[in-house]
Amino acid sequence: MAGILDLPLMREAVTSCHYFWEAGWGECHAGNMSYLLSDDDIAEVEPFFMARPVRVPFGYDTAGLVGKSFLITRTGGQFRTIVERAERDMGIIRVNEGSYDILWGYDNGAGRPTSELPAHLLCHASRLGSNPDNRLVMHTHPTYLNAMTTIADLDEKSFTETLWSLNSECILVFPDGIGVLPWMVCGEGEIGPLTAKKMERYRIVVWPYHGIFSSGDSFDEAIGLIETVDKNAHVYVAVNGKPKHCINEGQLKDLASHFGLSAAF
């Protein structure tokens, strides 16, 4: 009997996440992905659900997504090894009010979804408000985009128009533009709601000196947006000089404090 990982959706999800590592965008534990399952998707994966789902309390905004199910990557997972360890580094959850149920994956419920789950749920809700067919939210660390954020003006109008000006394909691929947040501590906190607010208008949101959130109806759309942005960020970096701004010492101390690290400043 074929397993859950033989299903086309699961194969595409695993291949897409591994592609991020191959592209150099998913180093170490970097990157996460969430896919909103349709009724047809659920019918295909339901035979593989655990007999007793694992219920996990969830104290964040469920964004009106109660009853929805998501395929989502694991906190601490690695895109480098996801092909061999998909049942550890991915899982399926169902959102409840005040909790979620792990239905499959994460080493039979021993692991947990990405720590950026609150941001993913809020972003899904925002995109569904603009596009009822939206399925994906993907976060990764494109190399040249991150380099560009140290050089370019971070005003989102200017940032968008700079990318548009570098290649005639850009305005065709993302005519809606790009949202850009100011730098802030990643993970739980204000960055999730602010990213979701941007996603009411944009399919792409840039976190300076960190990475990108992308959304779409399909893996092709969400990944194609990232590829197009990073390709033309590469062009920008190739013709511009040294970084003009980056994470400052105070912001580094905020990061260290937030994650309980003892850094040698």
PDB file of C-alpha atoms in Angstrom:
ATOM      1  CA  MET A   1       0.000   0.000   0.000  1.00  0.00           C
ATOM      2  CA  ALA A   2       1.303   3.463  -0.900  1.00  0.00           C
ATOM      3  CA  GLY A   3       2.091   5.772   1.998  1.00  0.00           C
ATOM      4  CA  ILE A   4       1.062   9.368   2.617  1.00  0.00           C
ATOM      5  CA  LEU A   5       4.371  10.622   1.196  1.00  0.00           C
ATOM      6  CA  ASP A   6       3.491   9.046  -2.151  1.00  0.00           C
ATOM      7  CA  LEU A   7       0.560  11.426  -2.586  1.00  0.00           C
ATOM      8  CA  PRO A   8       1.237  14.155  -5.213  1.00  0.00           C
ATOM      9  CA  LEU A   9       0.604  16.996  -2.745  1.00  0.00           C
ATOM     10  CA  MET A  10       3.038  15.556  -0.205  1.00  0.00           C
ATOM     11  CA  ARG A  11       5.711  14.905  -2.826  1.00  0.00           C
ATOM     12  CA  GLU A  12       5.412  18.472  -4.102  1.00  0.00           C
ATOM     13  CA  ALA A  13       5.600  19.913  -0.582  1.00  0.00           C
ATOM     14  CA  VAL A  14       8.719  17.910   0.305  1.00  0.00           C
ATOM     15  CA  THR A  15      10.406  18.672  -3.034  1.00  0.00           C
ATOM     16  CA  SER A  16       9.622  22.381  -2.714  1.00  0.00           C
ATOM     17  CA  CYS A  17      11.061  22.660   0.790  1.00  0.00           C
ATOM     18  CA  HIS A  18      14.204  20.782  -0.252  1.00  0.00           C
ATOM     19  CA  TYR A  19      14.534  23.132  -3.236  1.00  0.00           C
ATOM     20  CA  PHE A  20      14.865  26.034  -0.800  1.00  0.00           C
ATOM     21  CA  TRP A  21      17.912  24.356   0.706  1.00  0.00           C
ATOM     22  CA  GLU A  22      19.353  23.602  -2.749  1.00  0.00           C
ATOM     23  CA  ALA A  23      18.912  27.278  -3.674  1.00  0.00           C
ATOM     24  CA  GLY A  24      20.800  28.327  -0.524  1.00  0.00           C
ATOM     25  CA  TRP A  25      17.708  29.848   1.075  1.00  0.00           C
ATOM     26  CA  GLY A  26      17.096  27.290   3.840  1.00  0.00           C
ATOM     27  CA  GLU A  27      20.274  26.995   5.893  1.00  0.00           C
ATOM     28  CA  CYS A  28      20.262  25.089   9.200  1.00  0.00           C
ATOM     29  CA  HIS A  29      16.721  25.401  10.635  1.00  0.00           C
ATOM     30  CA  ALA A  30      15.757  28.324   8.387  1.00  0.00           C
ATOM     31  CA  GLY A  31      12.490  28.452   6.494  1.00  0.00           C
ATOM     32  CA  ASN A  32       8.954  27.217   7.019  1.00  0.00           C
ATOM     33  CA  MET A  33       5.895  26.443   4.954  1.00  0.00           C
ATOM     34  CA  SER A  34       2.157  26.053   5.534  1.00  0.00           C
ATOM     35  CA  TYR A  35      -0.423  24.721   3.083  1.00  0.00           C
ATOM     36  CA  LEU A  36      -4.173  25.031   3.629  1.00  0.00           C
ATOM     37  CA  LEU A  37      -5.741  21.667   2.830  1.00  0.00           C
ATOM     38  CA  SER A  38      -8.884  21.557   0.687  1.00  0.00           C
ATOM     39  CA  ASP A  39     -11.688  19.091   1.326  1.00  0.00           C
ATOM     40  CA  ASP A  40     -10.294  16.908  -1.467  1.00  0.00           C
ATOM     41  CA  ASP A  41      -6.801  17.037   0.089  1.00  0.00           C
ATOM     42  CA  ILE A  42      -8.210  15.996   3.474  1.00  0.00           C
ATOM     43  CA  ALA A  43     -10.027  13.058   1.905  1.00  0.00           C
ATOM     44  CA  GLU A  44      -6.683  11.831   0.519  1.00  0.00           C
ATOM     45  CA  VAL A  45      -4.608  12.238   3.690  1.00  0.00           C
ATOM     46  CA  GLU A  46      -7.224  11.293   6.311  1.00  0.00           C
ATOM     47  CA  PRO A  47      -6.575   7.526   6.078  1.00  0.00           C
ATOM     48  CA  PHE A  48      -3.052   8.219   7.400  1.00  0.00           C
ATOM     49  CA  PHE A  49      -4.094  10.256  10.444  1.00  0.00           C
ATOM     50  CA  MET A  50      -3.110   9.051  13.908  1.00  0.00           C
ATOM     51  CA  ALA A  51      -5.779   7.109  15.766  1.00  0.00           C
ATOM     52  CA  ARG A  52      -5.518   9.563  18.674  1.00  0.00           C
ATOM     53  CA  PRO A  53      -4.622  13.124  17.632  1.00  0.00           C
ATOM     54  CA  VAL A  54      -2.336  15.094  19.938  1.00  0.00           C
ATOM     55  CA  ARG A  55      -4.057  18.245  21.240  1.00  0.00           C
ATOM     56  CA  VAL A  56      -1.789  21.241  21.898  1.00  0.00           C
ATOM     57  CA  PRO A  57      -2.983  24.410  23.689  1.00  0.00           C
ATOM     58  CA  PHE A  58      -2.593  27.487  21.479  1.00  0.00           C
ATOM     59  CA  GLY A  59      -2.872  30.916  23.057  1.00  0.00           C
ATOM     60  CA  TYR A  60      -2.710  32.985  19.875  1.00  0.00           C
ATOM     61  CA  ASP A  61      -5.257  34.401  17.466  1.00  0.00           C
ATOM     62  CA  THR A  62      -6.688  31.584  15.317  1.00  0.00           C
ATOM     63  CA  ALA A  63      -7.726  34.245  12.783  1.00  0.00           C
ATOM     64  CA  GLY A  64     -11.128  32.736  12.017  1.00  0.00           C
ATOM     65  CA  LEU A  65      -9.513  29.509  10.794  1.00  0.00           C
ATOM     66  CA  VAL A  66     -11.096  27.167  13.349  1.00  0.00           C
ATOM     67  CA  GLY A  67     -11.823  23.836  11.671  1.00  0.00           C
ATOM     68  CA  LYS A  68      -9.235  24.381   8.927  1.00  0.00           C
ATOM     69  CA  SER A  69      -6.374  21.909   8.455  1.00  0.00           C
ATOM     70  CA  PHE A  70      -2.823  22.695   7.385  1.00  0.00           C
ATOM     71  CA  LEU A  71       0.242  20.808   6.216  1.00  0.00           C
ATOM     72  CA  ILE A  72       3.030  22.699   7.953  1.00  0.00           C
ATOM     73  CA  THR A  73       6.734  22.284   8.602  1.00  0.00           C
ATOM     74  CA  ARG A  74       8.200  21.523  12.016  1.00  0.00           C
ATOM     75  CA  THR A  75      10.003  23.822  14.415  1.00  0.00           C
ATOM     76  CA  GLY A  76      13.680  22.861  14.373  1.00  0.00           C
ATOM     77  CA  GLY A  77      13.284  20.945  11.124  1.00  0.00           C
ATOM     78  CA  GLN A  78      15.804  21.118   8.292  1.00  0.00           C
ATOM     79  CA  PHE A  79      15.054  21.527   4.617  1.00  0.00           C
ATOM     80  CA  ARG A  80      18.398  19.883   3.871  1.00  0.00           C
ATOM     81  CA  THR A  81      17.211  16.515   5.192  1.00  0.00           C
ATOM     82  CA  ILE A  82      13.445  16.826   4.729  1.00  0.00           C
ATOM     83  CA  VAL A  83      13.384  14.294   1.881  1.00  0.00           C
ATOM     84  CA  GLU A  84      14.594  11.552   4.241  1.00  0.00           C
ATOM     85  CA  ARG A  85      12.817  12.848   7.350  1.00  0.00           C
ATOM     86  CA  ALA A  86       9.497  14.195   6.096  1.00  0.00           C
ATOM     87  CA  GLU A  87       7.478  12.406   8.789  1.00  0.00           C
ATOM     88  CA  ARG A  88       9.601  14.156  11.410  1.00  0.00           C
ATOM     89  CA  ASP A  89       9.895  17.593   9.795  1.00  0.00           C
ATOM     90  CA  MET A  90       6.331  18.020   8.512  1.00  0.00           C
ATOM     91  CA  GLY A  91       2.911  17.492   9.996  1.00  0.00           C
ATOM     92  CA  ILE A  92      -0.793  18.095   9.553  1.00  0.00           C
ATOM     93  CA  ILE A  93      -2.724  20.083  12.141  1.00  0.00           C
ATOM     94  CA  ARG A  94      -6.374  21.041  12.592  1.00  0.00           C
ATOM     95  CA  VAL A  95      -7.045  24.417  14.197  1.00  0.00           C
ATOM     96  CA  ASN A  96      -9.434  24.554  17.160  1.00  0.00           C
ATOM     97  CA  GLU A  97     -10.464  27.443  19.384  1.00  0.00           C
ATOM     98  CA  GLY A  98      -7.586  27.758  21.851  1.00  0.00           C
ATOM     99  CA  SER A  99      -5.713  24.688  20.607  1.00  0.00           C
ATOM    100  CA  TYR A 100      -4.731  22.659  17.579  1.00  0.00           C
ATOM    101  CA  ASP A 101      -4.715  18.914  16.954  1.00  0.00           C
ATOM    102  CA  ILE A 102      -1.724  17.158  15.407  1.00  0.00           C
ATOM    103  CA  LEU A 103      -3.269  14.664  13.008  1.00  0.00           C
ATOM    104  CA  TRP A 104      -0.137  13.328  11.316  1.00  0.00           C
ATOM    105  CA  GLY A 105       3.629  13.786  11.407  1.00  0.00           C
ATOM    106  CA  TYR A 106       6.119  15.485  13.736  1.00  0.00           C
ATOM    107  CA  ASP A 107       7.365  12.053  14.816  1.00  0.00           C
ATOM    108  CA  ASN A 108       3.852  10.896  15.715  1.00  0.00           C
ATOM    109  CA  GLY A 109       3.092  14.112  17.538  1.00  0.00           C
ATOM    110  CA  ALA A 110       6.320  14.398  19.528  1.00  0.00           C
ATOM    111  CA  GLY A 111       7.395  17.537  17.641  1.00  0.00           C
ATOM    112  CA  ARG A 112       5.575  20.802  17.014  1.00  0.00           C
ATOM    113  CA  PRO A 113       4.827  23.086  14.056  1.00  0.00           C
ATOM    114  CA  THR A 114       7.090  26.017  13.216  1.00  0.00           C
ATOM    115  CA  SER A 115       7.435  28.653  15.937  1.00  0.00           C
ATOM    116  CA  GLU A 116       6.085  31.117  13.364  1.00  0.00           C
ATOM    117  CA  LEU A 117       2.717  29.306  13.306  1.00  0.00           C
ATOM    118  CA  PRO A 118       0.883  32.438  14.595  1.00  0.00           C
ATOM    119  CA  ALA A 119       2.294  34.471  11.683  1.00  0.00           C
ATOM    120  CA  HIS A 120       1.332  31.756   9.189  1.00  0.00           C
ATOM    121  CA  LEU A 121      -2.272  31.551  10.386  1.00  0.00           C
ATOM    122  CA  LEU A 122      -2.698  35.324  10.363  1.00  0.00           C
ATOM    123  CA  CYS A 123      -1.167  35.532   6.870  1.00  0.00           C
ATOM    124  CA  HIS A 124      -3.468  32.794   5.568  1.00  0.00           C
ATOM    125  CA  ALA A 125      -6.471  34.668   6.915  1.00  0.00           C
ATOM    126  CA  SER A 126      -5.291  37.898   5.279  1.00  0.00           C
ATOM    127  CA  ARG A 127      -4.670  36.294   1.905  1.00  0.00           C
ATOM    128  CA  LEU A 128      -7.993  34.418   1.975  1.00  0.00           C
ATOM    129  CA  GLY A 129      -9.677  37.779   2.465  1.00  0.00           C
ATOM    130  CA  SER A 130      -8.093  38.955  -0.796  1.00  0.00           C
ATOM    131  CA  ASN A 131      -8.043  35.632  -2.638  1.00  0.00           C
ATOM    132  CA  PRO A 132     -10.319  32.751  -1.534  1.00  0.00           C
ATOM    133  CA  ASP A 133      -8.129  30.328  -3.530  1.00  0.00           C
ATOM    134  CA  ASN A 134      -4.920  31.082  -1.617  1.00  0.00           C
ATOM    135  CA  ARG A 135      -3.327  27.908  -0.282  1.00  0.00           C
ATOM    136  CA  LEU A 136       0.308  28.601   0.585  1.00  0.00           C
ATOM    137  CA  VAL A 137       2.395  30.758   2.878  1.00  0.00           C
ATOM    138  CA  MET A 138       6.168  30.213   2.592  1.00  0.00           C
ATOM    139  CA  HIS A 139       9.027  31.810   4.509  1.00  0.00           C
ATOM    140  CA  THR A 140      12.674  31.528   3.520  1.00  0.00           C
ATOM    141  CA  HIS A 141      15.973  33.457   3.388  1.00  0.00           C
ATOM    142  CA  PRO A 142      16.874  34.429  -0.202  1.00  0.00           C
ATOM    143  CA  THR A 143      20.544  35.415  -0.268  1.00  0.00           C
ATOM    144  CA  TYR A 144      20.505  38.345  -2.656  1.00  0.00           C
ATOM    145  CA  LEU A 145      17.279  39.764  -1.298  1.00  0.00           C
ATOM    146  CA  ASN A 146      18.853  39.900   2.154  1.00  0.00           C
ATOM    147  CA  ALA A 147      21.923  41.582   0.662  1.00  0.00           C
ATOM    148  CA  MET A 148      19.708  44.092  -1.141  1.00  0.00           C
ATOM    149  CA  THR A 149      18.010  45.087   2.120  1.00  0.00           C
ATOM    150  CA  THR A 150      21.386  46.283   3.438  1.00  0.00           C
ATOM    151  CA  ILE A 151      21.850  48.634   0.469  1.00  0.00           C
ATOM    152  CA  ALA A 152      18.496  49.736  -0.938  1.00  0.00           C
ATOM    153  CA  ASP A 153      15.993  52.246   0.378  1.00  0.00           C
ATOM    154  CA  LEU A 154      13.560  50.191   2.485  1.00  0.00           C
ATOM    155  CA  ASP A 155      10.515  52.307   1.692  1.00  0.00           C
ATOM    156  CA  GLU A 156       8.243  49.723   0.072  1.00  0.00           C
ATOM    157  CA  LYS A 157       7.256  51.918  -2.872  1.00  0.00           C
ATOM    158  CA  SER A 158      10.900  52.603  -3.650  1.00  0.00           C
ATOM    159  CA  PHE A 159      11.894  48.961  -3.027  1.00  0.00           C
ATOM    160  CA  THR A 160       9.169  47.685  -5.353  1.00  0.00           C
ATOM    161  CA  GLU A 161       9.901  50.173  -8.113  1.00  0.00           C
ATOM    162  CA  THR A 162      13.635  49.455  -7.914  1.00  0.00           C
ATOM    163  CA  LEU A 163      12.990  45.754  -8.560  1.00  0.00           C
ATOM    164  CA  TRP A 164      10.480  46.568 -11.311  1.00  0.00           C
ATOM    165  CA  SER A 165      13.098  48.726 -13.004  1.00  0.00           C
ATOM    166  CA  LEU A 166      15.722  45.951 -13.190  1.00  0.00           C
ATOM    167  CA  ASN A 167      13.863  43.456 -15.365  1.00  0.00           C
ATOM    168  CA  SER A 168      10.776  43.749 -17.534  1.00  0.00           C
ATOM    169  CA  GLU A 169       9.433  40.482 -16.054  1.00  0.00           C
ATOM    170  CA  CYS A 170       9.158  41.858 -12.500  1.00  0.00           C
ATOM    171  CA  ILE A 171       6.083  44.025 -12.945  1.00  0.00           C
ATOM    172  CA  LEU A 172       4.436  41.134 -14.803  1.00  0.00           C
ATOM    173  CA  VAL A 173       5.095  38.674 -11.955  1.00  0.00           C
ATOM    174  CA  PHE A 174       4.231  40.952  -9.015  1.00  0.00           C
ATOM    175  CA  PRO A 175       2.200  43.920 -10.299  1.00  0.00           C
ATOM    176  CA  ASP A 176       0.691  44.222  -6.812  1.00  0.00           C
ATOM    177  CA  GLY A 177       4.138  45.194  -5.444  1.00  0.00           C
ATOM    178  CA  ILE A 178       6.036  44.133  -2.334  1.00  0.00           C
ATOM    179  CA  GLY A 179       5.375  44.851   1.322  1.00  0.00           C
ATOM    180  CA  VAL A 180       8.407  45.806   3.422  1.00  0.00           C
ATOM    181  CA  LEU A 181       8.482  45.818   7.241  1.00  0.00           C
ATOM    182  CA  PRO A 182      11.025  47.610   9.403  1.00  0.00           C
ATOM    183  CA  TRP A 183      13.490  45.314  11.136  1.00  0.00           C
ATOM    184  CA  MET A 184      12.094  43.668  14.272  1.00  0.00           C
ATOM    185  CA  VAL A 185      12.677  40.568  16.387  1.00  0.00           C
ATOM    186  CA  CYS A 186      11.431  37.481  14.548  1.00  0.00           C
ATOM    187  CA  GLY A 187       9.283  34.646  15.903  1.00  0.00           C
ATOM    188  CA  GLU A 188       6.370  35.300  18.235  1.00  0.00           C
ATOM    189  CA  GLY A 189       5.326  38.906  18.789  1.00  0.00           C
ATOM    190  CA  GLU A 190       4.322  41.870  16.669  1.00  0.00           C
ATOM    191  CA  ILE A 191       6.065  40.711  13.493  1.00  0.00           C
ATOM    192  CA  GLY A 192       3.304  38.172  12.743  1.00  0.00           C
ATOM    193  CA  PRO A 193       0.317  40.550  12.891  1.00  0.00           C
ATOM    194  CA  LEU A 194       2.233  43.225  10.977  1.00  0.00           C
ATOM    195  CA  THR A 195       3.193  40.746   8.247  1.00  0.00           C
ATOM    196  CA  ALA A 196      -0.432  39.643   7.984  1.00  0.00           C
ATOM    197  CA  LYS A 197      -1.564  43.263   7.712  1.00  0.00           C
ATOM    198  CA  LYS A 198       0.791  43.751   4.756  1.00  0.00           C
ATOM    199  CA  MET A 199      -0.550  40.542   3.193  1.00  0.00           C
ATOM    200  CA  GLU A 200      -4.008  42.058   2.962  1.00  0.00           C
ATOM    201  CA  ARG A 201      -2.526  43.900  -0.036  1.00  0.00           C
ATOM    202  CA  TYR A 202       0.666  42.078  -1.046  1.00  0.00           C
ATOM    203  CA  ARG A 203       1.518  38.451  -1.817  1.00  0.00           C
ATOM    204  CA  ILE A 204       5.142  39.125  -0.819  1.00  0.00           C
ATOM    205  CA  VAL A 205       6.445  40.683   2.405  1.00  0.00           C
ATOM    206  CA  VAL A 206      10.135  41.364   3.053  1.00  0.00           C
ATOM    207  CA  TRP A 207      11.724  41.171   6.493  1.00  0.00           C
ATOM    208  CA  PRO A 208      14.934  43.251   6.158  1.00  0.00           C
ATOM    209  CA  TYR A 209      18.189  41.434   6.990  1.00  0.00           C
ATOM    210  CA  HIS A 210      16.199  38.211   7.391  1.00  0.00           C
ATOM    211  CA  GLY A 211      14.044  36.925   4.557  1.00  0.00           C
ATOM    212  CA  ILE A 212      10.714  36.868   2.784  1.00  0.00           C
ATOM    213  CA  PHE A 213       7.121  35.698   3.212  1.00  0.00           C
ATOM    214  CA  SER A 214       5.424  34.621   0.002  1.00  0.00           C
ATOM    215  CA  SER A 215       1.916  33.353  -0.681  1.00  0.00           C
ATOM    216  CA  GLY A 216      -0.073  31.915  -3.557  1.00  0.00           C
ATOM    217  CA  ASP A 217      -2.625  29.510  -4.980  1.00  0.00           C
ATOM    218  CA  SER A 218       0.086  26.939  -5.680  1.00  0.00           C
ATOM    219  CA  PHE A 219       3.709  26.029  -5.019  1.00  0.00           C
ATOM    220  CA  ASP A 220       4.552  27.320  -8.490  1.00  0.00           C
ATOM    221  CA  GLU A 221       3.143  30.756  -7.733  1.00  0.00           C
ATOM    222  CA  ALA A 222       4.615  31.170  -4.243  1.00  0.00           C
ATOM    223  CA  ILE A 223       8.064  29.896  -5.251  1.00  0.00           C
ATOM    224  CA  GLY A 224       8.037  31.804  -8.540  1.00  0.00           C
ATOM    225  CA  LEU A 225       7.524  35.059  -6.644  1.00  0.00           C
ATOM    226  CA  ILE A 226      10.559  34.374  -4.463  1.00  0.00           C
ATOM    227  CA  GLU A 227      12.692  33.341  -7.441  1.00  0.00           C
ATOM    228  CA  THR A 228      11.813  36.504  -9.347  1.00  0.00           C
ATOM    229  CA  VAL A 229      12.514  38.806  -6.412  1.00  0.00           C
ATOM    230  CA  ASP A 230      15.837  37.150  -5.572  1.00  0.00           C
ATOM    231  CA  LYS A 231      17.022  37.037  -9.200  1.00  0.00           C
ATOM    232  CA  ASN A 232      16.589  40.761  -9.553  1.00  0.00           C
ATOM    233  CA  ALA A 233      17.918  41.504  -6.087  1.00  0.00           C
ATOM    234  CA  HIS A 234      21.041  39.707  -7.399  1.00  0.00           C
ATOM    235  CA  VAL A 235      21.167  42.163 -10.286  1.00  0.00           C
ATOM    236  CA  TYR A 236      20.784  45.086  -7.878  1.00  0.00           C
ATOM    237  CA  VAL A 237      23.563  43.858  -5.589  1.00  0.00           C
ATOM    238  CA  ALA A 238      25.852  43.219  -8.578  1.00  0.00           C
ATOM    239  CA  VAL A 239      25.720  46.870  -9.641  1.00  0.00           C
ATOM    240  CA  ASN A 240      25.725  48.563  -6.236  1.00  0.00           C
ATOM    241  CA  GLY A 241      28.260  49.107  -3.492  1.00  0.00           C
ATOM    242  CA  LYS A 242      28.801  48.233   0.142  1.00  0.00           C
ATOM    243  CA  PRO A 243      26.008  47.855   2.709  1.00  0.00           C
ATOM    244  CA  LYS A 244      24.595  51.132   3.998  1.00  0.00           C
ATOM    245  CA  HIS A 245      22.619  49.713   6.923  1.00  0.00           C
ATOM    246  CA  CYS A 246      22.196  46.386   8.731  1.00  0.00           C
ATOM    247  CA  ILE A 247      21.269  44.979  12.155  1.00  0.00           C
ATOM    248  CA  ASN A 248      22.757  47.331  14.758  1.00  0.00           C
ATOM    249  CA  GLU A 249      24.175  46.447  18.164  1.00  0.00           C
ATOM    250  CA  GLY A 250      21.005  47.365  20.041  1.00  0.00           C
ATOM    251  CA  GLN A 251      18.934  45.138  17.772  1.00  0.00           C
ATOM    252  CA  LEU A 252      21.427  42.290  18.209  1.00  0.00           C
ATOM    253  CA  LYS A 253      21.011  42.627  21.976  1.00  0.00           C
ATOM    254  CA  ASP A 254      17.209  42.501  21.554  1.00  0.00           C
ATOM    255  CA  LEU A 255      17.589  39.236  19.589  1.00  0.00           C
ATOM    256  CA  ALA A 256      19.885  37.723  22.194  1.00  0.00           C
ATOM    257  CA  SER A 257      17.536  38.703  25.011  1.00  0.00           C
ATOM    258  CA  HIS A 258      14.431  37.408  23.219  1.00  0.00           C
ATOM    259  CA  PHE A 259      15.973  33.975  22.630  1.00  0.00           C
ATOM    260  CA  GLY A 260      17.740  33.756  26.033  1.00  0.00           C
ATOM    261  CA  LEU A 261      21.239  33.853  24.574  1.00  0.00           C
ATOM    262  CA  SER A 262      24.451  34.942  26.262  1.00  0.00           C
ATOM    263  CA  ALA A 263      26.337  36.773  23.507  1.00  0.00           C
ATOM    264  CA  ALA A 264      29.797  38.287  23.941  1.00  0.00           C
ATOM    265  CA  PHE A 265      29.133  41.952  23.173  1.00  0.00           C
TER     266      PHE A 265
END
